Each structure stands twice: as C-alpha cells, then as structure tokens.
Coordinates of C-alpha atoms in Angstrom, one line a residue:
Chain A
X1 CA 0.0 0.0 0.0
X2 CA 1.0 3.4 -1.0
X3 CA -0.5 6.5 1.6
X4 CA -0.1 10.3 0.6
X5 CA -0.1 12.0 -2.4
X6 CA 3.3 12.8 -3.2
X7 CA 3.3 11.7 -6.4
X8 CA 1.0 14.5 -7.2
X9 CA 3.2 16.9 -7.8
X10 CA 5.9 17.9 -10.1
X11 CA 8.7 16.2 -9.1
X12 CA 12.3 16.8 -11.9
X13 CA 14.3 15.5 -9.0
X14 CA 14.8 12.1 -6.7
X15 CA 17.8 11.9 -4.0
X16 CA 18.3 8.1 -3.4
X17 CA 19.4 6.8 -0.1
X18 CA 21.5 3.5 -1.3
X19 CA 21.5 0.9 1.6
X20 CA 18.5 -0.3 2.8
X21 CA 17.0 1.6 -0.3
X22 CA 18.9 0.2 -3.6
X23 CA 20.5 -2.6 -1.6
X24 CA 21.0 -4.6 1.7
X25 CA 24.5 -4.7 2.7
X26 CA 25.8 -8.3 4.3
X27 CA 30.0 -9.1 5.3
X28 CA 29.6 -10.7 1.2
X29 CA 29.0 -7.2 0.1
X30 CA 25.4 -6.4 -0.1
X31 CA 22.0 -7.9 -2.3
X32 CA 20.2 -5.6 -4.3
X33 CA 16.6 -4.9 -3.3
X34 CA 14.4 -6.6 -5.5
X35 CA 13.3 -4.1 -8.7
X36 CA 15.7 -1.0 -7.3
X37 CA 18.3 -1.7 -10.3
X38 CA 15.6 -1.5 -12.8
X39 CA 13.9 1.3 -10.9
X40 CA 17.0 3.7 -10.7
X41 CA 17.6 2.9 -14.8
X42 CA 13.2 4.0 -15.3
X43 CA 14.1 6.5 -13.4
X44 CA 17.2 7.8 -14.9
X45 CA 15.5 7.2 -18.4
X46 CA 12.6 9.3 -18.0
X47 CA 14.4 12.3 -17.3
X48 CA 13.7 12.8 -13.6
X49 CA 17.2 13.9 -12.2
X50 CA 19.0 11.5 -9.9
X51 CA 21.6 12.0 -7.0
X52 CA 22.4 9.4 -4.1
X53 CA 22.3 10.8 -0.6
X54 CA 24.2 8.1 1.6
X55 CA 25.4 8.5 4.6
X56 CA 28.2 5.3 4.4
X57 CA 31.3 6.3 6.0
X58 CA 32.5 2.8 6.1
X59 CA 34.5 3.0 2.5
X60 CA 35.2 5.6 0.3
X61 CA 32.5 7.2 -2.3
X62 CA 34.6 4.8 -5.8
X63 CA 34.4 1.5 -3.5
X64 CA 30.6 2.0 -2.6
X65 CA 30.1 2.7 -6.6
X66 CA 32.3 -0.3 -7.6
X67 CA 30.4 -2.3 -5.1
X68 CA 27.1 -1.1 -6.8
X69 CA 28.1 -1.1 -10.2
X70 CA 29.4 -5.2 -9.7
X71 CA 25.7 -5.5 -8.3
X72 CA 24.5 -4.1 -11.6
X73 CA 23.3 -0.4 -10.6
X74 CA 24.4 2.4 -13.0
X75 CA 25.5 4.9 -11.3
X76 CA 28.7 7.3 -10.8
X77 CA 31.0 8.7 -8.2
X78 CA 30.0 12.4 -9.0
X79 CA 26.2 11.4 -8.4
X80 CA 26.8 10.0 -5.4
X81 CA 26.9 12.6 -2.3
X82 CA 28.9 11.2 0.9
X83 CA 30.1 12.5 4.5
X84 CA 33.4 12.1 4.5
X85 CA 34.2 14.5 1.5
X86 CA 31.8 16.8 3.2
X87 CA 33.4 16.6 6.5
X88 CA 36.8 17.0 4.6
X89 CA 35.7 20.4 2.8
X90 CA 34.4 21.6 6.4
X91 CA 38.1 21.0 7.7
X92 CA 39.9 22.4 4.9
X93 CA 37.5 25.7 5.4
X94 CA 38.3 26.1 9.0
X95 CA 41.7 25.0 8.7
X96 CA 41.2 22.2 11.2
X97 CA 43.5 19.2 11.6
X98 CA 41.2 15.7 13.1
X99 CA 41.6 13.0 15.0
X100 CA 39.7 10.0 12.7
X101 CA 37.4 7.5 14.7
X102 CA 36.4 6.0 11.2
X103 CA 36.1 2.6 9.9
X104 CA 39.5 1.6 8.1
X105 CA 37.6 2.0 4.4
X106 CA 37.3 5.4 4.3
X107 CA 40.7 6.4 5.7
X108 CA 41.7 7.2 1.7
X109 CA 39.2 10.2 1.9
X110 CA 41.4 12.1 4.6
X111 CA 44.7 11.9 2.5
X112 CA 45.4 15.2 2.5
X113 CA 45.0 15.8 6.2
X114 CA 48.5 15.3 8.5
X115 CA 47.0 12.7 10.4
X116 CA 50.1 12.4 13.2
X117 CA 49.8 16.2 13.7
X118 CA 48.3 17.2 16.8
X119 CA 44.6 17.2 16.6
X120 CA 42.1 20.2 16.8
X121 CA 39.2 18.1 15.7
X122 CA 37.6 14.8 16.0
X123 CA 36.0 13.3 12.9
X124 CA 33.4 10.2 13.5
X125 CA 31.9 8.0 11.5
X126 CA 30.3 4.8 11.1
X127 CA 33.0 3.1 12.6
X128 CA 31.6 -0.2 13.5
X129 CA 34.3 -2.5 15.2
X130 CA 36.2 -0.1 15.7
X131 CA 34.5 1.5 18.5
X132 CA 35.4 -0.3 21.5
X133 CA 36.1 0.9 25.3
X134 CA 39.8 1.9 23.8
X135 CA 39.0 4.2 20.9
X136 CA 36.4 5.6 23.1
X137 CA 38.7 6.5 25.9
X138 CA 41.3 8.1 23.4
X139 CA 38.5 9.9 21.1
X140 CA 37.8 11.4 24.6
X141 CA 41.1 12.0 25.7
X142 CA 41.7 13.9 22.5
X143 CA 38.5 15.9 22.7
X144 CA 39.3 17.0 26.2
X145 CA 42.6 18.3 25.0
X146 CA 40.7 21.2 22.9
X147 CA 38.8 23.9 24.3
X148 CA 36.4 24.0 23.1
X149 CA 36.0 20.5 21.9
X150 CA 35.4 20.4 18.0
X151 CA 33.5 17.0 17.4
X152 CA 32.1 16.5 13.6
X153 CA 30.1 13.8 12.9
X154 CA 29.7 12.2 9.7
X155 CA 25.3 11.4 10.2
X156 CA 23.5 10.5 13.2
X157 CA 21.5 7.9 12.5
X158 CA 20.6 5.3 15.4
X159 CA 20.9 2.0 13.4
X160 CA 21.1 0.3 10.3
X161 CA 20.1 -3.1 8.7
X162 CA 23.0 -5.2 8.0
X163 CA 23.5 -9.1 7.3
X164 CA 19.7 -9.1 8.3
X165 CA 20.3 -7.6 11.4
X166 CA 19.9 -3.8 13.3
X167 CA 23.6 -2.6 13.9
X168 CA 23.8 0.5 15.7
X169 CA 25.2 3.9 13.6
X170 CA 27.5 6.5 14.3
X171 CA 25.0 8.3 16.0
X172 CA 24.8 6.7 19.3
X173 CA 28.6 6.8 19.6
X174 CA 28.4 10.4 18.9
X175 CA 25.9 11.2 21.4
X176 CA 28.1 9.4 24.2
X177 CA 31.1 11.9 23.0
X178 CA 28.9 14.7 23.3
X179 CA 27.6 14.0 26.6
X180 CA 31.2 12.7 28.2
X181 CA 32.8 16.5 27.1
X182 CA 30.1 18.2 27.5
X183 CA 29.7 19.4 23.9
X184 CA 27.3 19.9 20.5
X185 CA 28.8 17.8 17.4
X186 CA 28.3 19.3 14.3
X187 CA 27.0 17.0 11.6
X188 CA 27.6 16.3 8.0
X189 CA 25.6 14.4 6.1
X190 CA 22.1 13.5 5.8
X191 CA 20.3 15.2 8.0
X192 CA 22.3 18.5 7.6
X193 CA 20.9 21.0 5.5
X194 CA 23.5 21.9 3.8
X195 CA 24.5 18.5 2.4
X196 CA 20.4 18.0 0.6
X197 CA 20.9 21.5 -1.0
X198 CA 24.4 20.5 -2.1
X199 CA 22.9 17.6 -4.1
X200 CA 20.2 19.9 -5.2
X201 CA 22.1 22.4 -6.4
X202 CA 24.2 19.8 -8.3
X203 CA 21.3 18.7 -10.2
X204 CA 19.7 22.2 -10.7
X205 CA 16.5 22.0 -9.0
X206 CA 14.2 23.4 -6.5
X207 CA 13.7 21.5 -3.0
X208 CA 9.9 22.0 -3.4
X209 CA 10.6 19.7 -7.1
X210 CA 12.9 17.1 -5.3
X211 CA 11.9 14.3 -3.0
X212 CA 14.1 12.1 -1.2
X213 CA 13.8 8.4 -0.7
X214 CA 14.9 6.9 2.6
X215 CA 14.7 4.2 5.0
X216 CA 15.8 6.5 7.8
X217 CA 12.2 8.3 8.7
X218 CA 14.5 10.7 10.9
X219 CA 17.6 11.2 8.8
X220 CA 16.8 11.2 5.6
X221 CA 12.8 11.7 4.9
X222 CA 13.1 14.0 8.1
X223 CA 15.9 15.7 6.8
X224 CA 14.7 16.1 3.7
X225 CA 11.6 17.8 5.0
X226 CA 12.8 20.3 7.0
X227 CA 14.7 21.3 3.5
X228 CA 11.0 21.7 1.9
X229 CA 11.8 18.6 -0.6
X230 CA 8.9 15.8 -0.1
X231 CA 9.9 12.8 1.8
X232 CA 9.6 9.1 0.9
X233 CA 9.7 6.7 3.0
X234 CA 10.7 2.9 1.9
X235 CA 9.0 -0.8 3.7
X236 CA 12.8 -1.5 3.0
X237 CA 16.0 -2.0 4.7
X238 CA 15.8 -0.6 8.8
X239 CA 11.9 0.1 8.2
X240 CA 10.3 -0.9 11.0
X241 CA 6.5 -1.2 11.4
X242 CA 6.8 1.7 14.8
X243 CA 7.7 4.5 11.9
X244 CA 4.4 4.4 10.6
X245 CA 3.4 6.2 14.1
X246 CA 6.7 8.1 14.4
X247 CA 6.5 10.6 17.3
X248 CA 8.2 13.4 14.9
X249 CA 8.4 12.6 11.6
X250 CA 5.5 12.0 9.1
X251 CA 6.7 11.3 5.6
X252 CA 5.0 12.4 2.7
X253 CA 4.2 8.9 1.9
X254 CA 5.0 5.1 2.5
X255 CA 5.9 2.6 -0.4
X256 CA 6.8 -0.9 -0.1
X257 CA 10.4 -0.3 -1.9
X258 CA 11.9 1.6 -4.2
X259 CA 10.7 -0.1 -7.5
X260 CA 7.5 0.8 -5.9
X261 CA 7.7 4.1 -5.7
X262 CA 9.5 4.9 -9.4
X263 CA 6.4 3.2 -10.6
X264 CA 3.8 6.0 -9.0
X265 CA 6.3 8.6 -9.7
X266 CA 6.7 7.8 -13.6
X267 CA 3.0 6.7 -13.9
X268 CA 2.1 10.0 -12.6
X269 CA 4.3 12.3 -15.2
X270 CA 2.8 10.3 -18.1
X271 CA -0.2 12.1 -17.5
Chain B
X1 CA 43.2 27.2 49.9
X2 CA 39.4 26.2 51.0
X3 CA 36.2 28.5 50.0
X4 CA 32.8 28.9 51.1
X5 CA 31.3 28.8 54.5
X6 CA 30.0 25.1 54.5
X7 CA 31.8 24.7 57.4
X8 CA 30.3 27.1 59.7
X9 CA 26.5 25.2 59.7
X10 CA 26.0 21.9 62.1
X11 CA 27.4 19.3 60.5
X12 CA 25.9 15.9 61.5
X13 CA 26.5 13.3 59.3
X14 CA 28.7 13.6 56.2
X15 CA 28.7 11.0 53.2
X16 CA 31.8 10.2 51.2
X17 CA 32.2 9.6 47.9
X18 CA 35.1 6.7 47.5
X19 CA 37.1 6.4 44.2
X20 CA 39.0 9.8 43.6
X21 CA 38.1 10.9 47.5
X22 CA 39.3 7.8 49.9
X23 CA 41.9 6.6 46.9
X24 CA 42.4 6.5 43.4
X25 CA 42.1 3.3 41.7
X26 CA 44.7 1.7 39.4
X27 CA 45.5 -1.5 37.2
X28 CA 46.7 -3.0 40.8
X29 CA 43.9 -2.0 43.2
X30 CA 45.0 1.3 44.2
X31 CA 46.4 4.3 46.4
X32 CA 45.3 5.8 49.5
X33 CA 44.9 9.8 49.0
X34 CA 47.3 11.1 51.4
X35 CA 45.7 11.8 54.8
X36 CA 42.3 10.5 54.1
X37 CA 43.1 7.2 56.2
X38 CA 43.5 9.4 58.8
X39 CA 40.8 11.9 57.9
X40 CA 37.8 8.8 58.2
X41 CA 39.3 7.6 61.4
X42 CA 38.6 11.1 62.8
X43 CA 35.5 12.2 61.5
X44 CA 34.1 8.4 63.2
X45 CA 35.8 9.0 66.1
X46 CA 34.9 13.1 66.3
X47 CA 31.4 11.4 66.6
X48 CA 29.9 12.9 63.2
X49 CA 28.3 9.7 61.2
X50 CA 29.9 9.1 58.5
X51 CA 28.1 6.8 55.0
X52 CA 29.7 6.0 51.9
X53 CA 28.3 6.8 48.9
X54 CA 30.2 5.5 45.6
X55 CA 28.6 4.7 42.2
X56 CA 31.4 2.0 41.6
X57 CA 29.7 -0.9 40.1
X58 CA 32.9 -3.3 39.1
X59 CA 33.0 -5.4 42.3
X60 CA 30.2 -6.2 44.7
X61 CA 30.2 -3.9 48.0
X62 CA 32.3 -6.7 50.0
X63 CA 35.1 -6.7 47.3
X64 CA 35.5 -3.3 47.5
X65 CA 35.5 -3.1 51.7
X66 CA 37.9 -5.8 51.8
X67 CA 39.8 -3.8 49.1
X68 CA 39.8 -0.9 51.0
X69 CA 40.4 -2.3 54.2
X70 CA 43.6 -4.3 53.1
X71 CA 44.2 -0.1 52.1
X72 CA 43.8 0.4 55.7
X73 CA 40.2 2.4 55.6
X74 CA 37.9 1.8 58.5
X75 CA 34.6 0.7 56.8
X76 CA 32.3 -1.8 56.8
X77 CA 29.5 -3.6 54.1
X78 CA 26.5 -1.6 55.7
X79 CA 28.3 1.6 55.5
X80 CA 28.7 1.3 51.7
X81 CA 25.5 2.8 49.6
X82 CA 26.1 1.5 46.0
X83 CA 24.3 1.1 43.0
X84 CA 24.1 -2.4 42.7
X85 CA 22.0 -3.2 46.1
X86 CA 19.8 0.0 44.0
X87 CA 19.3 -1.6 41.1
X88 CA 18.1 -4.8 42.6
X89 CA 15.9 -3.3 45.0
X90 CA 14.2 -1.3 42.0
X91 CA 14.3 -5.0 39.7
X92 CA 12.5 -6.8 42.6
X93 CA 9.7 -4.1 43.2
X94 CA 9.2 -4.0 39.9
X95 CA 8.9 -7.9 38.8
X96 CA 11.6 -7.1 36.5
X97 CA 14.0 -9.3 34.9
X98 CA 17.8 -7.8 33.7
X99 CA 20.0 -8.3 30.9
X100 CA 23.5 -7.1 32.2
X101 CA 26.0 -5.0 30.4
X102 CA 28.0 -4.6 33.7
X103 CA 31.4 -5.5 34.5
X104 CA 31.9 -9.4 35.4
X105 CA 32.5 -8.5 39.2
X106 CA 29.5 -6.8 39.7
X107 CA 27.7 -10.2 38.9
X108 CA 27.3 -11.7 42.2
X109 CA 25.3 -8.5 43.0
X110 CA 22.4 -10.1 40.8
X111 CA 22.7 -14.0 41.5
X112 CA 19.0 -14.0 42.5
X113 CA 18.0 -13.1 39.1
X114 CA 17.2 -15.6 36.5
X115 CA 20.3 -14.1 33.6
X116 CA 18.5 -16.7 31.1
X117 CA 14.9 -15.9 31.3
X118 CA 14.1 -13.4 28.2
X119 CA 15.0 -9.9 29.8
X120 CA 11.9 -7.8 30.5
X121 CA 14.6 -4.3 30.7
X122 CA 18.5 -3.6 31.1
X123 CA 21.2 -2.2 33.2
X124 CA 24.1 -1.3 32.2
X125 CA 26.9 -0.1 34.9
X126 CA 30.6 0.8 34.3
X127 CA 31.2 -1.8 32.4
X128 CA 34.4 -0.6 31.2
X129 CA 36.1 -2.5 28.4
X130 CA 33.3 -5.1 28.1
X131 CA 32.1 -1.8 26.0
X132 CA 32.2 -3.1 23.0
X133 CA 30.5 -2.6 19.3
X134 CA 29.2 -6.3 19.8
X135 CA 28.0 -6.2 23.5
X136 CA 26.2 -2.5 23.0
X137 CA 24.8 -3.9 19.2
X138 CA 23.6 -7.0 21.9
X139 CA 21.7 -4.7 24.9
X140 CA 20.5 -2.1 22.0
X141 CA 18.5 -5.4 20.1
X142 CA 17.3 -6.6 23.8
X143 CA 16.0 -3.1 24.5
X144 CA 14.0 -3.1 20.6
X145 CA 12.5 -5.8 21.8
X146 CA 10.8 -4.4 24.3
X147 CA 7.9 -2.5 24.2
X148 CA 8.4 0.2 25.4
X149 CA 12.4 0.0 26.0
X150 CA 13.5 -0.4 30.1
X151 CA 17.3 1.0 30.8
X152 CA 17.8 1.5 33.9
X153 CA 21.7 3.0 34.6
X154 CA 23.8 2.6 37.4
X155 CA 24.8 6.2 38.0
X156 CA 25.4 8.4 35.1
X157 CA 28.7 9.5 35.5
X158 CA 31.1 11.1 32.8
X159 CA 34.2 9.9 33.6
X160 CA 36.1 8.6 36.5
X161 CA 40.0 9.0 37.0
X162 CA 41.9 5.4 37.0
X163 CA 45.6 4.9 36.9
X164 CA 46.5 8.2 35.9
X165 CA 44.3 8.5 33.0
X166 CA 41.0 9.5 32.9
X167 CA 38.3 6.7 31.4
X168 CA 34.7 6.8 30.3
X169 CA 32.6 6.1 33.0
X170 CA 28.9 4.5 32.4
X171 CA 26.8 7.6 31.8
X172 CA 27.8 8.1 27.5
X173 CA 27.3 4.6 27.1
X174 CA 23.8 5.0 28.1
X175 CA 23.3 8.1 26.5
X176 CA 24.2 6.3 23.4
X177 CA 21.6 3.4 24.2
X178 CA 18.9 6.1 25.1
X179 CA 19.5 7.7 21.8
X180 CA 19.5 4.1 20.1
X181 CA 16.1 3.2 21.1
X182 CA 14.2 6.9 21.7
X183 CA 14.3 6.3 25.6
X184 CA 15.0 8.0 29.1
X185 CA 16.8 5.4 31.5
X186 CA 16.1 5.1 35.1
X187 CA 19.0 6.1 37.6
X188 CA 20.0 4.5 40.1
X189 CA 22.9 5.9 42.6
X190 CA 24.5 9.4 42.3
X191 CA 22.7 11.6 41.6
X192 CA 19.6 9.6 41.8
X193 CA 17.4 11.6 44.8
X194 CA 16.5 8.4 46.6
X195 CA 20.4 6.7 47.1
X196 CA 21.3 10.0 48.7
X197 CA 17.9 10.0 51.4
X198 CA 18.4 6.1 51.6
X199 CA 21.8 7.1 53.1
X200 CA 20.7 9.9 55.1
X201 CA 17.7 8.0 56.5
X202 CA 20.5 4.8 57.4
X203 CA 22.6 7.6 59.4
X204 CA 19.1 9.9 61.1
X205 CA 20.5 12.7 60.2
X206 CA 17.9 15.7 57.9
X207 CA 19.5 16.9 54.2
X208 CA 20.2 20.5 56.3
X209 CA 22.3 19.0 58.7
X210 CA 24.6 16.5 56.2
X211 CA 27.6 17.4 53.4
X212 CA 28.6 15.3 50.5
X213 CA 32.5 14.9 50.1
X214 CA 33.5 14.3 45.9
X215 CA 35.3 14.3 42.9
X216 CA 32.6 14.4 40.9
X217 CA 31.0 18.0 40.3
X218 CA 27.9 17.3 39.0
X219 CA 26.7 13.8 40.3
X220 CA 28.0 14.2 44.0
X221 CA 28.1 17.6 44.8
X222 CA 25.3 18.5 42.4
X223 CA 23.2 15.7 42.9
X224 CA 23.6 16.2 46.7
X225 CA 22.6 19.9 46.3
X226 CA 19.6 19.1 44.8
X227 CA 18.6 17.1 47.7
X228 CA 19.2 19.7 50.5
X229 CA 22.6 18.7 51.5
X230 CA 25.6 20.5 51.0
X231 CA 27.9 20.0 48.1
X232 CA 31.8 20.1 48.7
X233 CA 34.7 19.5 45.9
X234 CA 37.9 17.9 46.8
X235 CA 40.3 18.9 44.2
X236 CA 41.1 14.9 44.2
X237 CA 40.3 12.4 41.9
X238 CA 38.8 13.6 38.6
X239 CA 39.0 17.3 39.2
X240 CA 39.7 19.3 36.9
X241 CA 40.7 23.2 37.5
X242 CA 37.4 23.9 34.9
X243 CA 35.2 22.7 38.0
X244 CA 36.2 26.0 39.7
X245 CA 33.9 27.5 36.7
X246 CA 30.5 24.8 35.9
X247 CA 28.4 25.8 34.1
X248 CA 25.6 24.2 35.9
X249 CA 26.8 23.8 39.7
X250 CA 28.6 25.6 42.2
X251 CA 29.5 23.9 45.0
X252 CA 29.5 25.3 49.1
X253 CA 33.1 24.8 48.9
X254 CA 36.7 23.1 47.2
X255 CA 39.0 22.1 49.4
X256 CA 42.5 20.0 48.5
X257 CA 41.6 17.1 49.9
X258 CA 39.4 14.9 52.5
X259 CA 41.9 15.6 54.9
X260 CA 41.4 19.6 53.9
X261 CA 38.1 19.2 54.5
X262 CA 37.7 17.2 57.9
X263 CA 40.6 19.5 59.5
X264 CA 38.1 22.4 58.9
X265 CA 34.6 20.5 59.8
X266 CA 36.5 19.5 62.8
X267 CA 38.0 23.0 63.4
X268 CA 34.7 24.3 63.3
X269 CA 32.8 21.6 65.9
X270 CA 35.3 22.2 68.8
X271 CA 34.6 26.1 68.7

C-alpha cells in the first residue's frame, strides 16, 4: 500500500538513499533490493534527475560505486553525495586538523590531512568494530585536549540493517562523545541542511521539485523535509512497522520499496 | 586554599564519595589519598556519622570493603551505599527481569536473578572494556525488543580517573543506548534523589544538617545539592581546574583534599 499524495506533484528531482533503499549490505557485500536496479535505470531514463544521498562512512565514495556497479546499478562517483568528503571540505575551510574515529575504508578520503599532527578536531563516523572501550577513551582524551571540543560527525543515525540484522550507527557513539565532554557535534551528512541542498544544487533543482527516498524516517525523509523537498519513506532496509506512528516525523508517503515508488512517480508524469 | 562557608552550619552526618576521595584506583587496586586514612578515622571517632556513597559498580560492596580495608580504611559492608544493592531493589519491586551490560564483578550482585529468562529491561553499569560494538549492538536489540524499551543506569557519570588517566565512565554509554532506542533510562545511585535520602535516612540525620564529600561536580556535589545537602569539591580524583567555573553547579566549597576538608569540619565543631 502506498498512503499520501506525493506523487501529485511535479517532481524533476529524486535523491536516493543507497543501503537499505537500492540494496542490503551483508559481510559478502550487499544484495540488491528486489526491482531497485531496474527502478533507478526507469528513473534515470525518463528524465527525472537522480543524485544518491548516503550517509556510508565505512568506505570511500569509488568503492561504494564499484560495489554497486558489480551489483549491476548504474550509477557514478560524482552522483553519489557522501560524509566524508563533506566533513573533509568543512576541515579544509576552517583550517582544522582531526583525530579519525572511522572505519578503516574510508581512511583514503582524509589523505590530504597530517593525520600524526596534533589534533584540533575529532571526525566520527560509522566506525563499527572499531568502536570499543579503547578508541572511546582516546577519542575522549583527545577531545578534552581542545577547548572548546570540536567533534564532527559524519550522520547521526541510530541504526542500520546489516546481514539481516539492526547494527547500531554513528550516531549513538556520537551522542556518548557529546555528553562525556560536554559538547554539541556538528554533523555532516544526511540530515544536515547543507548536504540536501548540495545535491540539489548539483542537479539544478528546487527542494519543493525534489523528493528524497529513505529508510531512515528521521535522517533522511526527516531531513529532507525540513529542506521543503517531499519525503519518501521505503518498507525497506531498517523500516520498522513503529515508523508508521513516528513521534516526529510524518513522511510524505510510504511505499513498499523503491521499484514501488518509481512506478507512482513515472505513472504520474505520463499524465 | 578552601572556600565557602560550609563549614560554619552543624554538621551531622557527612557521606563520602570513595574512588577519587578515599583513593584513586589503578591496574593493581590502588592508592590511598594522602591523609584520608586518617581523615575517616577522625570524623568516626569526632562522633559525626559518616556513610559512603560511591557509584562503583565493578565489584560487589564486599570486594570493595575488603579492598579498602587491606588499604587500611575503617569501613564496613552496611556503611557502603552503591548502586548495585539499588538496582536490585528497583528489579525486585518492579517484577523485573535484567540483561546485564555490567562488568563481570558486579555479577554476584544479581545472583538471585534468572540471567536466562528473556530480559523484561537492562542495566548497564561501568562496564568498562566489556564496552564493546558487539555487547552494545547485543543490549540495544534486547531493549527493541521491548515494548516500550527499560534501561535502567547505574549512575550516570562522565568519567572517573583510574591509573592516571581519565576513562569513560557509564553515563555516554547510556546516553548512546537512550538515543538508540528513543528512551529515558532510570538512575539508580548518584545523583539519583532516593540513594542519597536512603543514606541519610540509614545515618538519622535531615539533608540541612549532612555534606557530600566528591570528585565528581555534578553527580556528588550536584546531585547532593539538589537534595538539601551540602555540596563540597575535593580537588582529588577527577577534578579538573574547569570545576572551579560549571556551568551548571557551584559547589558550598573546594577544598584540597578529604583531609582539607575534615581539618576544617573538625575545626569548626570544637569552637
């Protein structure tokens, strides 16, 4: 079942969430969502513009679209918008030099950072694994070494779907930063303003023409609305039957997946 | 040098934080602050009661009196006010059943709770580096499968001083499971309202007449405050000189150290 109208209106531009929207991701890799390849080629094909909104900080924006492309989705790096090169242009602005709490895979976005100089940021992401009562104690160490403490934070989301099971997100582990120095993070990524227009502005068009598609009914169909694009929210990936009631967020509409809703959107501009 | 005038009102009874004010813990058990050996024998014998209040929830309250006793403290089992005894007393009321994300010698706190039965809520204590991405992935999946979600935290401290360095104590790991799963954990301990009256009530002496001794600014001195009592900083333990300057509490007076501060309450009662 589809609910709202969204599909009413004139939309020239989709942002696509990729895992838990195009794909499930699993320790093989990932499995695409059943119809998403064929959906983002429809979509592409009719004209609608396309950009990918992920927040994945586990690898770096050409290994995610290797990974995708060997799964059989068309799709680019410079369509794809990512945290980690939006944190990166934040610290290059402010001239800041970060302490990574990052999963290993996405160390080759900070190249051009001196990552044995002396920190006046921390930078942390999805790091799965990796966090552990160790790098927590030294990402805290660090942090109390600044004043103020400069914490960035590559999303927020609570969980994701992975291997068929929830796995908590960056966000949690961000929160327990925050709270141990006493201190606001400030994100990039999805749900940060700033990184929806980006992707708008890329494609040239107008957040009241775009609508995003997420699993995440905080992050990204939440995001997305406070932006003024429509919201979209997938029956895919970390859906969980409690978003339908969501305390704060109320999407635009539901659809079961992805194929689901490119098949409302494109039957809608034939007419 | 000492400040404020807590010292000029009729103390009674005075409760004592332990890690950071009695000693400071390390890898091998730990060291006696200099003087405070003394300073409990004389506040006993001076005829002010005397509780201790500690959040410490690694050991069971006998492991750490005989710890502290082999340090050469004068203390005994019933004198210690801890979460632990808390938590139970809060599981049992409530016909509640835990999973534990605690440190292994905190278990024989909870041996008359059935650890197999399917968990009706959590709690989580300092569980130090049994923090982990699988063991909080573990309690955040117990907790989504409740409805709603029951945390209950043992203390909610930031950070705690051990072996020189300072660690993360159990307060951001909850805040990161609160965040998870969209809920607001029970405390129990510092700076819960009831562990400080349960001690107070133990000793017979009112809030007006009683002073908290800590390291810890905002869930001793604060949390004390809050209840009636007054609040006093020893610049042991996990001070820090930006204590002299919270945001959010001021305490009725710093003084060096627990030996500082009985020399003064004792001062003060013979005049």
């Amino acid at each position: 079942m589809a609910s709202g109208n969204w599909y009413d209106s004139a939309i020239e531009g989709v942002l696509l969430d990729i895992t838990g929207v195009l794909y499930n991701s699993t320790d093989e890799g990932g499995v695409p969502i059943p119809g998403s390849i064929e959906a983002v080629k429809r979509l592409k094909a009719s004209g609608v513009r396309v950009r990918f909104c992920t927040n994945e900080t586990q690898c770096t924006r050409q290994q995610l679209v290797d990974k995708l492309q060997r799964l059989g989705f068309e799709l680019s790096v410079p369509e794809v918008f990512a945290p980690a090169p939006a944190a990166c242009q934040l610290l290059k602005a402010r001239g800041l030099t970060p302490h990574l709490l990052v999963y290993p895979g996405v160390l080759p976005e900070f190249e051009a950072f001196d990552l044995g100089a002396k920190p006046t940021c921390v930078v942390v992401g999805d790091a799965a694994d990796i966090f552990n009562y160790e790098t927590m104690n030294n990402t805290f160490r660090k942090l109390l070494e600044m004043d103020p403490p400069v914490l960035i934070s590559m999303g927020v989301g609570k969980y994701y779907r992975h291997g068929g099971e929830l796995m908590l997100d960056v966000g949690p582990f961000t929160k327990a930063l925050e709270y141990a120095v006493r201190c606001e993070a400030i994100v990039v990524g999805k749900p940060d303003r700033n990184f929806f227009l980006g992707a708008l502005q890329d494609m040239g068009v107008q957040p009241q023409n775009a609508i995003m598609v997420g699993d995440d009914i905080v992050n990204d169909v939440g995001g997305a609305q406070k932006c003024g694009l429509k919201g979209l929210q997938v029956r895919t990936g970390k859906f969980r039957p409690s978003d339908e009631h969501h305390p704060e967020v109320r999407p635009d509409g539901f659809v079961e997946n992805l194929a689901h809703a490119v098949d409302l959107l494109l039957q809608h501009r034939k007419k």
